[in-house]
PDB file of C-alpha atoms in Angstrom:
ATOM      1  CA  UNK A   1      55.434 -57.043  -7.855  1.00 32.00           C
ATOM      2  CA  UNK A   2      55.780 -58.149  -4.029  1.00 35.00           C
ATOM      3  CA  UNK A   3      54.844 -61.605  -3.286  1.00 35.00           C
ATOM      4  CA  UNK A   4      52.780 -60.253  -0.410  1.00 41.00           C
ATOM      5  CA  UNK A   5      50.423 -58.331  -2.641  1.00 46.00           C
ATOM      6  CA  UNK A   6      47.860 -61.207  -3.220  1.00 49.00           C
ATOM      7  CA  UNK A   7      47.684 -61.635   0.576  1.00 51.00           C
ATOM      8  CA  UNK A   8      47.430 -57.910   1.067  1.00 51.00           C
ATOM      9  CA  UNK A   9      44.327 -57.762  -1.211  1.00 49.00           C
ATOM     10  CA  UNK A  10      42.489 -60.825   0.504  1.00 50.00           C
ATOM     11  CA  UNK A  11      43.144 -59.549   4.017  1.00 50.00           C
ATOM     12  CA  UNK A  12      42.064 -56.098   3.161  1.00 51.00           C
ATOM     13  CA  UNK A  13      39.008 -57.656   1.845  1.00 49.00           C
ATOM     14  CA  UNK A  14      38.318 -59.404   5.109  1.00 45.00           C
ATOM     15  CA  UNK A  15      39.183 -56.155   6.902  1.00 47.00           C
ATOM     16  CA  UNK A  16      36.310 -54.322   5.135  1.00 45.00           C
ATOM     17  CA  UNK A  17      33.799 -56.790   6.350  1.00 41.00           C
ATOM     18  CA  UNK A  18      31.585 -55.065   8.899  1.00 42.00           C
ATOM     19  CA  UNK A  19      31.736 -56.504  12.353  1.00 40.00           C
ATOM     20  CA  UNK A  20      28.584 -58.619  12.854  1.00 43.00           C
ATOM     21  CA  UNK A  21      26.003 -58.133  15.595  1.00 43.00           C
ATOM     22  CA  UNK A  22      27.591 -59.676  18.860  1.00 42.00           C
ATOM     23  CA  UNK A  23      24.689 -62.254  19.203  1.00 41.00           C
ATOM     24  CA  UNK A  24      25.969 -63.883  16.098  1.00 38.00           C
ATOM     25  CA  UNK A  25      29.264 -64.481  17.858  1.00 42.00           C
ATOM     26  CA  UNK A  26      29.989 -67.006  20.946  1.00 39.00           C
ATOM     27  CA  UNK A  27      32.602 -67.665  23.642  1.00 41.00           C
ATOM     28  CA  UNK A  28      33.862 -71.172  24.327  1.00 40.00           C
ATOM     29  CA  UNK A  29      32.245 -70.798  28.040  1.00 38.00           C
ATOM     30  CA  UNK A  30      28.574 -70.253  28.093  1.00 40.00           C
ATOM     31  CA  UNK A  31      27.585 -68.892  31.387  1.00 40.00           C
ATOM     32  CA  UNK A  32      23.915 -68.620  32.773  1.00 41.00           C
ATOM     33  CA  UNK A  33      22.772 -65.028  32.731  1.00 43.00           C
ATOM     34  CA  UNK A  34      23.046 -63.462  36.104  1.00 42.00           C
ATOM     35  CA  UNK A  35      19.758 -62.967  38.224  1.00 40.00           C
ATOM     36  CA  UNK A  36      18.943 -59.490  38.866  1.00 39.00           C
ATOM     37  CA  UNK A  37      19.667 -60.096  42.656  1.00 35.00           C
ATOM     38  CA  UNK A  38      23.296 -61.293  41.558  1.00 41.00           C
ATOM     39  CA  UNK A  39      23.745 -58.126  39.484  1.00 40.00           C
ATOM     40  CA  UNK A  40      22.653 -55.751  42.170  1.00 41.00           C
ATOM     41  CA  UNK A  41      24.929 -57.284  44.574  1.00 38.00           C
ATOM     42  CA  UNK A  42      27.879 -57.019  42.460  1.00 41.00           C
ATOM     43  CA  UNK A  43      26.800 -53.709  41.308  1.00 43.00           C
ATOM     44  CA  UNK A  44      26.152 -52.250  44.741  1.00 43.00           C
ATOM     45  CA  UNK A  45      28.381 -49.452  46.000  1.00 47.00           C
ATOM     46  CA  UNK A  46      29.027 -47.928  49.512  1.00 51.00           C
ATOM     47  CA  UNK A  47      28.984 -43.978  49.273  1.00 53.00           C
ATOM     48  CA  UNK A  48      32.351 -42.388  50.162  1.00 59.00           C
ATOM     49  CA  UNK A  49      31.565 -39.820  53.050  1.00 59.00           C
ATOM     50  CA  UNK A  50      31.506 -36.367  51.464  1.00 76.00           C
ATOM     51  CA  UNK A  51      32.574 -34.754  54.836  1.00 84.00           C
ATOM     52  CA  UNK A  52      35.588 -35.311  56.802  1.00 82.00           C
ATOM     53  CA  UNK A  53      34.797 -37.710  59.807  1.00 80.00           C
ATOM     54  CA  UNK A  54      37.506 -36.024  62.016  1.00 83.00           C
ATOM     55  CA  UNK A  55      36.670 -32.321  61.359  1.00 85.00           C
ATOM     56  CA  UNK A  56      33.321 -32.474  59.599  1.00 84.00           C
ATOM     57  CA  UNK A  57      34.759 -30.187  56.653  1.00 86.00           C
ATOM     58  CA  UNK A  58      34.019 -30.804  53.086  1.00 86.00           C
ATOM     59  CA  UNK A  59      36.425 -33.376  51.497  1.00 85.00           C
ATOM     60  CA  UNK A  60      38.103 -31.902  48.282  1.00 84.00           C
ATOM     61  CA  UNK A  61      37.816 -35.479  46.541  1.00 86.00           C
ATOM     62  CA  UNK A  62      35.995 -38.696  46.530  1.00 84.00           C
ATOM     63  CA  UNK A  63      38.980 -40.045  48.832  1.00 85.00           C
ATOM     64  CA  UNK A  64      38.803 -39.989  52.744  1.00 85.00           C
ATOM     65  CA  UNK A  65      41.986 -37.668  52.741  1.00 87.00           C
ATOM     66  CA  UNK A  66      41.334 -34.512  54.359  1.00 86.00           C
ATOM     67  CA  UNK A  67      43.798 -31.341  54.179  1.00 81.00           C
ATOM     68  CA  UNK A  68      41.913 -29.430  56.814  1.00 82.00           C
ATOM     69  CA  UNK A  69      42.919 -31.524  59.572  1.00 85.00           C
ATOM     70  CA  UNK A  70      45.678 -33.844  58.104  1.00 85.00           C
ATOM     71  CA  UNK A  71      43.516 -37.050  58.654  1.00 88.00           C
ATOM     72  CA  UNK A  72      43.286 -39.980  56.178  1.00 88.00           C
ATOM     73  CA  UNK A  73      41.187 -42.971  56.621  1.00 88.00           C
ATOM     74  CA  UNK A  74      40.679 -46.256  54.678  1.00 89.00           C
ATOM     75  CA  UNK A  75      38.195 -46.753  51.951  1.00 88.00           C
ATOM     76  CA  UNK A  76      34.821 -48.096  52.933  1.00 83.00           C
ATOM     77  CA  UNK A  77      34.217 -51.720  51.487  1.00 80.00           C
ATOM     78  CA  UNK A  78      33.040 -52.225  48.031  1.00 83.00           C
ATOM     79  CA  UNK A  79      33.792 -49.083  46.521  1.00 89.00           C
ATOM     80  CA  UNK A  80      33.630 -49.135  42.821  1.00 92.00           C
ATOM     81  CA  UNK A  81      36.318 -47.389  40.420  1.00 95.00           C
ATOM     82  CA  UNK A  82      33.598 -45.117  39.573  1.00 95.00           C
ATOM     83  CA  UNK A  83      33.033 -44.165  42.991  1.00 91.00           C
ATOM     84  CA  UNK A  84      36.830 -43.223  43.626  1.00 92.00           C
ATOM     85  CA  UNK A  85      36.442 -40.213  41.039  1.00 94.00           C
ATOM     86  CA  UNK A  86      32.691 -39.518  41.748  1.00 91.00           C
ATOM     87  CA  UNK A  87      31.524 -40.878  38.326  1.00 94.00           C
ATOM     88  CA  UNK A  88      28.014 -42.105  37.594  1.00 92.00           C
ATOM     89  CA  UNK A  89      27.987 -46.061  37.571  1.00 92.00           C
ATOM     90  CA  UNK A  90      24.063 -45.871  36.325  1.00 91.00           C
ATOM     91  CA  UNK A  91      22.786 -45.605  33.711  1.00 93.00           C
ATOM     92  CA  UNK A  92      25.786 -47.071  31.941  1.00 96.00           C
ATOM     93  CA  UNK A  93      29.139 -47.640  33.611  1.00 97.00           C
ATOM     94  CA  UNK A  94      31.025 -48.161  30.366  1.00 98.00           C
ATOM     95  CA  UNK A  95      30.394 -44.347  29.521  1.00 97.00           C
ATOM     96  CA  UNK A  96      33.194 -42.406  31.192  1.00 97.00           C
ATOM     97  CA  UNK A  97      33.914 -38.663  30.506  1.00 97.00           C
ATOM     98  CA  UNK A  98      37.646 -38.887  29.982  1.00 97.00           C
ATOM     99  CA  UNK A  99      38.417 -35.418  30.584  1.00 97.00           C
ATOM    100  CA  UNK A 100      36.641 -35.379  33.960  1.00 96.00           C
ATOM    101  CA  UNK A 101      38.282 -38.595  34.968  1.00 97.00           C
ATOM    102  CA  UNK A 102      41.696 -37.246  34.242  1.00 97.00           C
ATOM    103  CA  UNK A 103      40.913 -33.995  36.104  1.00 96.00           C
ATOM    104  CA  UNK A 104      39.658 -35.955  39.268  1.00 94.00           C
ATOM    105  CA  UNK A 105      42.536 -38.263  38.979  1.00 96.00           C
ATOM    106  CA  UNK A 106      45.180 -35.330  39.346  1.00 94.00           C
ATOM    107  CA  UNK A 107      43.100 -33.920  42.269  1.00 92.00           C
ATOM    108  CA  UNK A 108      42.725 -36.940  44.045  1.00 91.00           C
ATOM    109  CA  UNK A 109      46.388 -38.164  43.597  1.00 91.00           C
ATOM    110  CA  UNK A 110      47.586 -34.876  45.015  1.00 89.00           C
ATOM    111  CA  UNK A 111      45.190 -35.490  48.018  1.00 88.00           C
ATOM    112  CA  UNK A 112      46.716 -38.879  48.757  1.00 88.00           C
ATOM    113  CA  UNK A 113      50.042 -39.131  47.272  1.00 88.00           C
ATOM    114  CA  UNK A 114      52.563 -40.694  49.628  1.00 88.00           C
ATOM    115  CA  UNK A 115      54.825 -37.508  49.625  1.00 89.00           C
ATOM    116  CA  UNK A 116      52.135 -35.509  50.953  1.00 86.00           C
ATOM    117  CA  UNK A 117      51.999 -37.783  53.857  1.00 87.00           C
ATOM    118  CA  UNK A 118      55.721 -38.331  54.376  1.00 89.00           C
ATOM    119  CA  UNK A 119      55.752 -36.534  57.779  1.00 87.00           C
ATOM    120  CA  UNK A 120      52.635 -38.327  59.240  1.00 88.00           C
ATOM    121  CA  UNK A 121      52.513 -41.463  61.226  1.00 89.00           C
ATOM    122  CA  UNK A 122      53.716 -44.666  59.611  1.00 90.00           C
ATOM    123  CA  UNK A 123      49.858 -45.860  59.763  1.00 90.00           C
ATOM    124  CA  UNK A 124      48.759 -42.716  57.588  1.00 88.00           C
ATOM    125  CA  UNK A 125      51.822 -43.142  55.408  1.00 91.00           C
ATOM    126  CA  UNK A 126      50.572 -46.819  54.735  1.00 92.00           C
ATOM    127  CA  UNK A 127      47.093 -45.432  54.233  1.00 91.00           C
ATOM    128  CA  UNK A 128      48.292 -43.196  51.680  1.00 91.00           C
ATOM    129  CA  UNK A 129      50.217 -45.724  49.642  1.00 93.00           C
ATOM    130  CA  UNK A 130      47.196 -48.014  49.805  1.00 92.00           C
ATOM    131  CA  UNK A 131      44.740 -45.231  48.710  1.00 92.00           C
ATOM    132  CA  UNK A 132      47.223 -44.130  45.902  1.00 93.00           C
ATOM    133  CA  UNK A 133      47.854 -47.471  44.668  1.00 94.00           C
ATOM    134  CA  UNK A 134      44.067 -48.317  44.506  1.00 94.00           C
ATOM    135  CA  UNK A 135      43.616 -44.867  42.739  1.00 95.00           C
ATOM    136  CA  UNK A 136      46.265 -45.755  40.058  1.00 96.00           C
ATOM    137  CA  UNK A 137      44.583 -49.136  39.377  1.00 96.00           C
ATOM    138  CA  UNK A 138      41.102 -47.533  39.068  1.00 97.00           C
ATOM    139  CA  UNK A 139      42.319 -44.800  36.905  1.00 97.00           C
ATOM    140  CA  UNK A 140      44.129 -47.319  34.459  1.00 97.00           C
ATOM    141  CA  UNK A 141      41.039 -49.335  34.263  1.00 98.00           C
ATOM    142  CA  UNK A 142      38.703 -46.676  33.405  1.00 98.00           C
ATOM    143  CA  UNK A 143      41.036 -44.952  31.333  1.00 98.00           C
ATOM    144  CA  UNK A 144      40.943 -47.704  28.514  1.00 97.00           C
ATOM    145  CA  UNK A 145      37.949 -49.332  27.042  1.00 98.00           C
ATOM    146  CA  UNK A 146      38.985 -52.943  27.360  1.00 98.00           C
ATOM    147  CA  UNK A 147      39.886 -53.034  30.920  1.00 98.00           C
ATOM    148  CA  UNK A 148      36.800 -50.978  31.657  1.00 98.00           C
ATOM    149  CA  UNK A 149      34.332 -53.400  30.192  1.00 98.00           C
ATOM    150  CA  UNK A 150      36.407 -56.467  31.880  1.00 97.00           C
ATOM    151  CA  UNK A 151      35.986 -54.601  35.267  1.00 97.00           C
ATOM    152  CA  UNK A 152      31.958 -54.131  34.273  1.00 97.00           C
ATOM    153  CA  UNK A 153      31.857 -57.854  33.393  1.00 97.00           C
ATOM    154  CA  UNK A 154      33.391 -58.932  36.531  1.00 96.00           C
ATOM    155  CA  UNK A 155      31.142 -56.487  38.751  1.00 94.00           C
ATOM    156  CA  UNK A 156      28.283 -58.261  37.040  1.00 95.00           C
ATOM    157  CA  UNK A 157      29.424 -61.803  37.633  1.00 95.00           C
ATOM    158  CA  UNK A 158      30.752 -62.462  34.090  1.00 95.00           C
ATOM    159  CA  UNK A 159      34.349 -62.499  34.440  1.00 94.00           C
ATOM    160  CA  UNK A 160      36.378 -62.805  31.274  1.00 93.00           C
ATOM    161  CA  UNK A 161      39.618 -64.828  31.269  1.00 90.00           C
ATOM    162  CA  UNK A 162      42.737 -64.462  29.431  1.00 88.00           C
ATOM    163  CA  UNK A 163      42.102 -67.750  27.323  1.00 88.00           C
ATOM    164  CA  UNK A 164      38.628 -67.268  26.030  1.00 86.00           C
ATOM    165  CA  UNK A 165      38.276 -67.101  22.153  1.00 85.00           C
ATOM    166  CA  UNK A 166      35.305 -66.195  19.853  1.00 84.00           C
ATOM    167  CA  UNK A 167      34.171 -69.268  17.642  1.00 78.00           C
ATOM    168  CA  UNK A 168      33.357 -66.901  14.671  1.00 85.00           C
ATOM    169  CA  UNK A 169      35.686 -68.462  11.851  1.00 89.00           C
ATOM    170  CA  UNK A 170      35.303 -65.430   9.457  1.00 92.00           C
ATOM    171  CA  UNK A 171      36.301 -63.074  12.293  1.00 93.00           C
ATOM    172  CA  UNK A 172      39.390 -65.312  13.285  1.00 92.00           C
ATOM    173  CA  UNK A 173      40.237 -65.466   9.498  1.00 92.00           C
ATOM    174  CA  UNK A 174      40.469 -61.562   9.220  1.00 91.00           C
ATOM    175  CA  UNK A 175      42.664 -61.770  12.663  1.00 94.00           C
ATOM    176  CA  UNK A 176      44.962 -64.364  11.332  1.00 94.00           C
ATOM    177  CA  UNK A 177      45.331 -62.813   7.579  1.00 94.00           C
ATOM    178  CA  UNK A 178      46.277 -59.213   9.508  1.00 95.00           C
ATOM    179  CA  UNK A 179      48.816 -60.757  11.526  1.00 95.00           C
ATOM    180  CA  UNK A 180      50.242 -62.477   8.551  1.00 95.00           C
ATOM    181  CA  UNK A 181      50.444 -59.281   6.585  1.00 95.00           C
ATOM    182  CA  UNK A 182      52.273 -57.596   9.386  1.00 96.00           C
ATOM    183  CA  UNK A 183      54.676 -60.517   9.999  1.00 95.00           C
ATOM    184  CA  UNK A 184      55.465 -60.609   6.284  1.00 93.00           C
ATOM    185  CA  UNK A 185      55.348 -56.995   5.205  1.00 93.00           C
ATOM    186  CA  UNK A 186      58.515 -55.227   4.112  1.00 93.00           C
ATOM    187  CA  UNK A 187      59.402 -51.606   4.384  1.00 93.00           C
ATOM    188  CA  UNK A 188      57.864 -51.291   0.699  1.00 93.00           C
ATOM    189  CA  UNK A 189      54.498 -52.334   2.239  1.00 92.00           C
ATOM    190  CA  UNK A 190      54.204 -49.330   4.556  1.00 93.00           C
ATOM    191  CA  UNK A 191      50.867 -48.014   2.743  1.00 94.00           C
ATOM    192  CA  UNK A 192      49.414 -51.328   3.273  1.00 94.00           C
ATOM    193  CA  UNK A 193      50.184 -51.297   6.727  1.00 95.00           C
ATOM    194  CA  UNK A 194      48.723 -47.767   7.062  1.00 95.00           C
ATOM    195  CA  UNK A 195      45.458 -48.890   5.491  1.00 95.00           C
ATOM    196  CA  UNK A 196      45.356 -51.811   7.745  1.00 96.00           C
ATOM    197  CA  UNK A 197      45.731 -49.519  10.757  1.00 96.00           C
ATOM    198  CA  UNK A 198      43.038 -47.285   9.659  1.00 95.00           C
ATOM    199  CA  UNK A 199      40.612 -50.451   9.125  1.00 95.00           C
ATOM    200  CA  UNK A 200      41.414 -51.885  12.160  1.00 96.00           C
ATOM    201  CA  UNK A 201      40.895 -48.544  13.995  1.00 97.00           C
ATOM    202  CA  UNK A 202      37.282 -48.378  12.537  1.00 96.00           C
ATOM    203  CA  UNK A 203      36.604 -51.891  13.637  1.00 96.00           C
ATOM    204  CA  UNK A 204      37.890 -50.897  17.324  1.00 97.00           C
ATOM    205  CA  UNK A 205      35.489 -47.724  17.281  1.00 97.00           C
ATOM    206  CA  UNK A 206      32.492 -49.862  16.164  1.00 97.00           C
ATOM    207  CA  UNK A 207      33.059 -52.571  18.841  1.00 97.00           C
ATOM    208  CA  UNK A 208      33.489 -50.020  21.275  1.00 98.00           C
ATOM    209  CA  UNK A 209      30.094 -48.402  20.231  1.00 98.00           C
ATOM    210  CA  UNK A 210      28.553 -51.976  20.382  1.00 98.00           C
ATOM    211  CA  UNK A 211      29.803 -52.624  23.816  1.00 98.00           C
ATOM    212  CA  UNK A 212      28.394 -49.544  25.090  1.00 98.00           C
ATOM    213  CA  UNK A 213      25.045 -50.358  23.662  1.00 98.00           C
ATOM    214  CA  UNK A 214      25.169 -53.780  25.166  1.00 98.00           C
ATOM    215  CA  UNK A 215      26.209 -52.765  28.531  1.00 98.00           C
ATOM    216  CA  UNK A 216      23.052 -50.040  28.433  1.00 97.00           C
ATOM    217  CA  UNK A 217      20.961 -53.255  27.938  1.00 97.00           C
ATOM    218  CA  UNK A 218      22.704 -55.354  30.348  1.00 96.00           C
ATOM    219  CA  UNK A 219      23.246 -58.058  27.928  1.00 97.00           C
ATOM    220  CA  UNK A 220      26.390 -59.413  29.659  1.00 96.00           C
ATOM    221  CA  UNK A 221      26.877 -62.402  27.685  1.00 94.00           C
ATOM    222  CA  UNK A 222      26.873 -60.323  24.520  1.00 95.00           C
ATOM    223  CA  UNK A 223      29.194 -57.824  26.154  1.00 97.00           C
ATOM    224  CA  UNK A 224      31.434 -60.526  27.010  1.00 96.00           C
ATOM    225  CA  UNK A 225      31.729 -61.662  23.308  1.00 95.00           C
ATOM    226  CA  UNK A 226      32.310 -58.150  21.872  1.00 96.00           C
ATOM    227  CA  UNK A 227      35.010 -57.686  24.695  1.00 97.00           C
ATOM    228  CA  UNK A 228      36.682 -60.720  23.393  1.00 96.00           C
ATOM    229  CA  UNK A 229      36.866 -59.181  19.818  1.00 96.00           C
ATOM    230  CA  UNK A 230      38.144 -55.888  21.020  1.00 97.00           C
ATOM    231  CA  UNK A 231      40.831 -57.734  22.771  1.00 96.00           C
ATOM    232  CA  UNK A 232      41.924 -59.382  19.102  1.00 96.00           C
ATOM    233  CA  UNK A 233      41.460 -56.066  17.476  1.00 97.00           C
ATOM    234  CA  UNK A 234      43.713 -54.370  19.935  1.00 97.00           C
ATOM    235  CA  UNK A 235      46.255 -56.891  19.533  1.00 96.00           C
ATOM    236  CA  UNK A 236      46.189 -56.256  15.821  1.00 97.00           C
ATOM    237  CA  UNK A 237      46.743 -52.503  16.609  1.00 97.00           C
ATOM    238  CA  UNK A 238      49.854 -52.995  18.792  1.00 97.00           C
ATOM    239  CA  UNK A 239      51.424 -55.332  16.478  1.00 97.00           C
ATOM    240  CA  UNK A 240      50.848 -53.031  13.481  1.00 96.00           C
ATOM    241  CA  UNK A 241      51.954 -49.868  14.998  1.00 96.00           C
ATOM    242  CA  UNK A 242      54.962 -51.704  16.546  1.00 96.00           C
ATOM    243  CA  UNK A 243      55.926 -52.608  12.835  1.00 96.00           C
ATOM    244  CA  UNK A 244      55.331 -48.914  12.070  1.00 95.00           C
ATOM    245  CA  UNK A 245      57.831 -47.938  14.800  1.00 95.00           C
ATOM    246  CA  UNK A 246      60.339 -50.375  13.652  1.00 93.00           C
ATOM    247  CA  UNK A 247      60.193 -49.555   9.986  1.00 89.00           C
ATOM    248  CA  UNK A 248      59.944 -45.716  10.056  1.00 78.00           C
TER     249      UNK A 248
END
């Protein structure tokens, strides 16, 4: 019998533990709850004009790039990632229709892709590069739950740094045991890694659901704690899948 087996049983027992409510977990840095005025200031947006300012024709996307008269303009200030794709920020900015996001990204990218403005003036080409870069940044952020919640936290005055950790010892024991299993696993332990991935995926789904509920309630410090947990769980997911790629 492999020497890994006892460790596997212990770790799988840990990984079967349900994720406890976020209010039971803490982060190292305790920030004061932002005031409603502070939240409103960070979450305020400036609507993107729906008509071209040059020819008054309807714009095909949320970007100020018009194919009718070949004009392109800078983005208004304080535009959110959601605004760029015409996605609702209220009532819950964490809830994003991914099929709509992908469709509108393709449409917007076609409207502002630098190749489409290659024959225009250098100023217009520069604007196209700026719009395209901002569009890609916003798309990648909204596409994935972790950068999405990090962005929402920043919008509401509760930024999440790379060094913050949870203080929940049981949760950290789960993470450490899972990493130990992955690091010490041999090709004979493929079934164990498969099961670990499945359990970790379930924990990720539960954490994402928790984040969505907390965002809707504007419990930003609890959202932050849940986002940190999601960061750890996604780290386990990457490590386990990298192991599978290496050993299959």
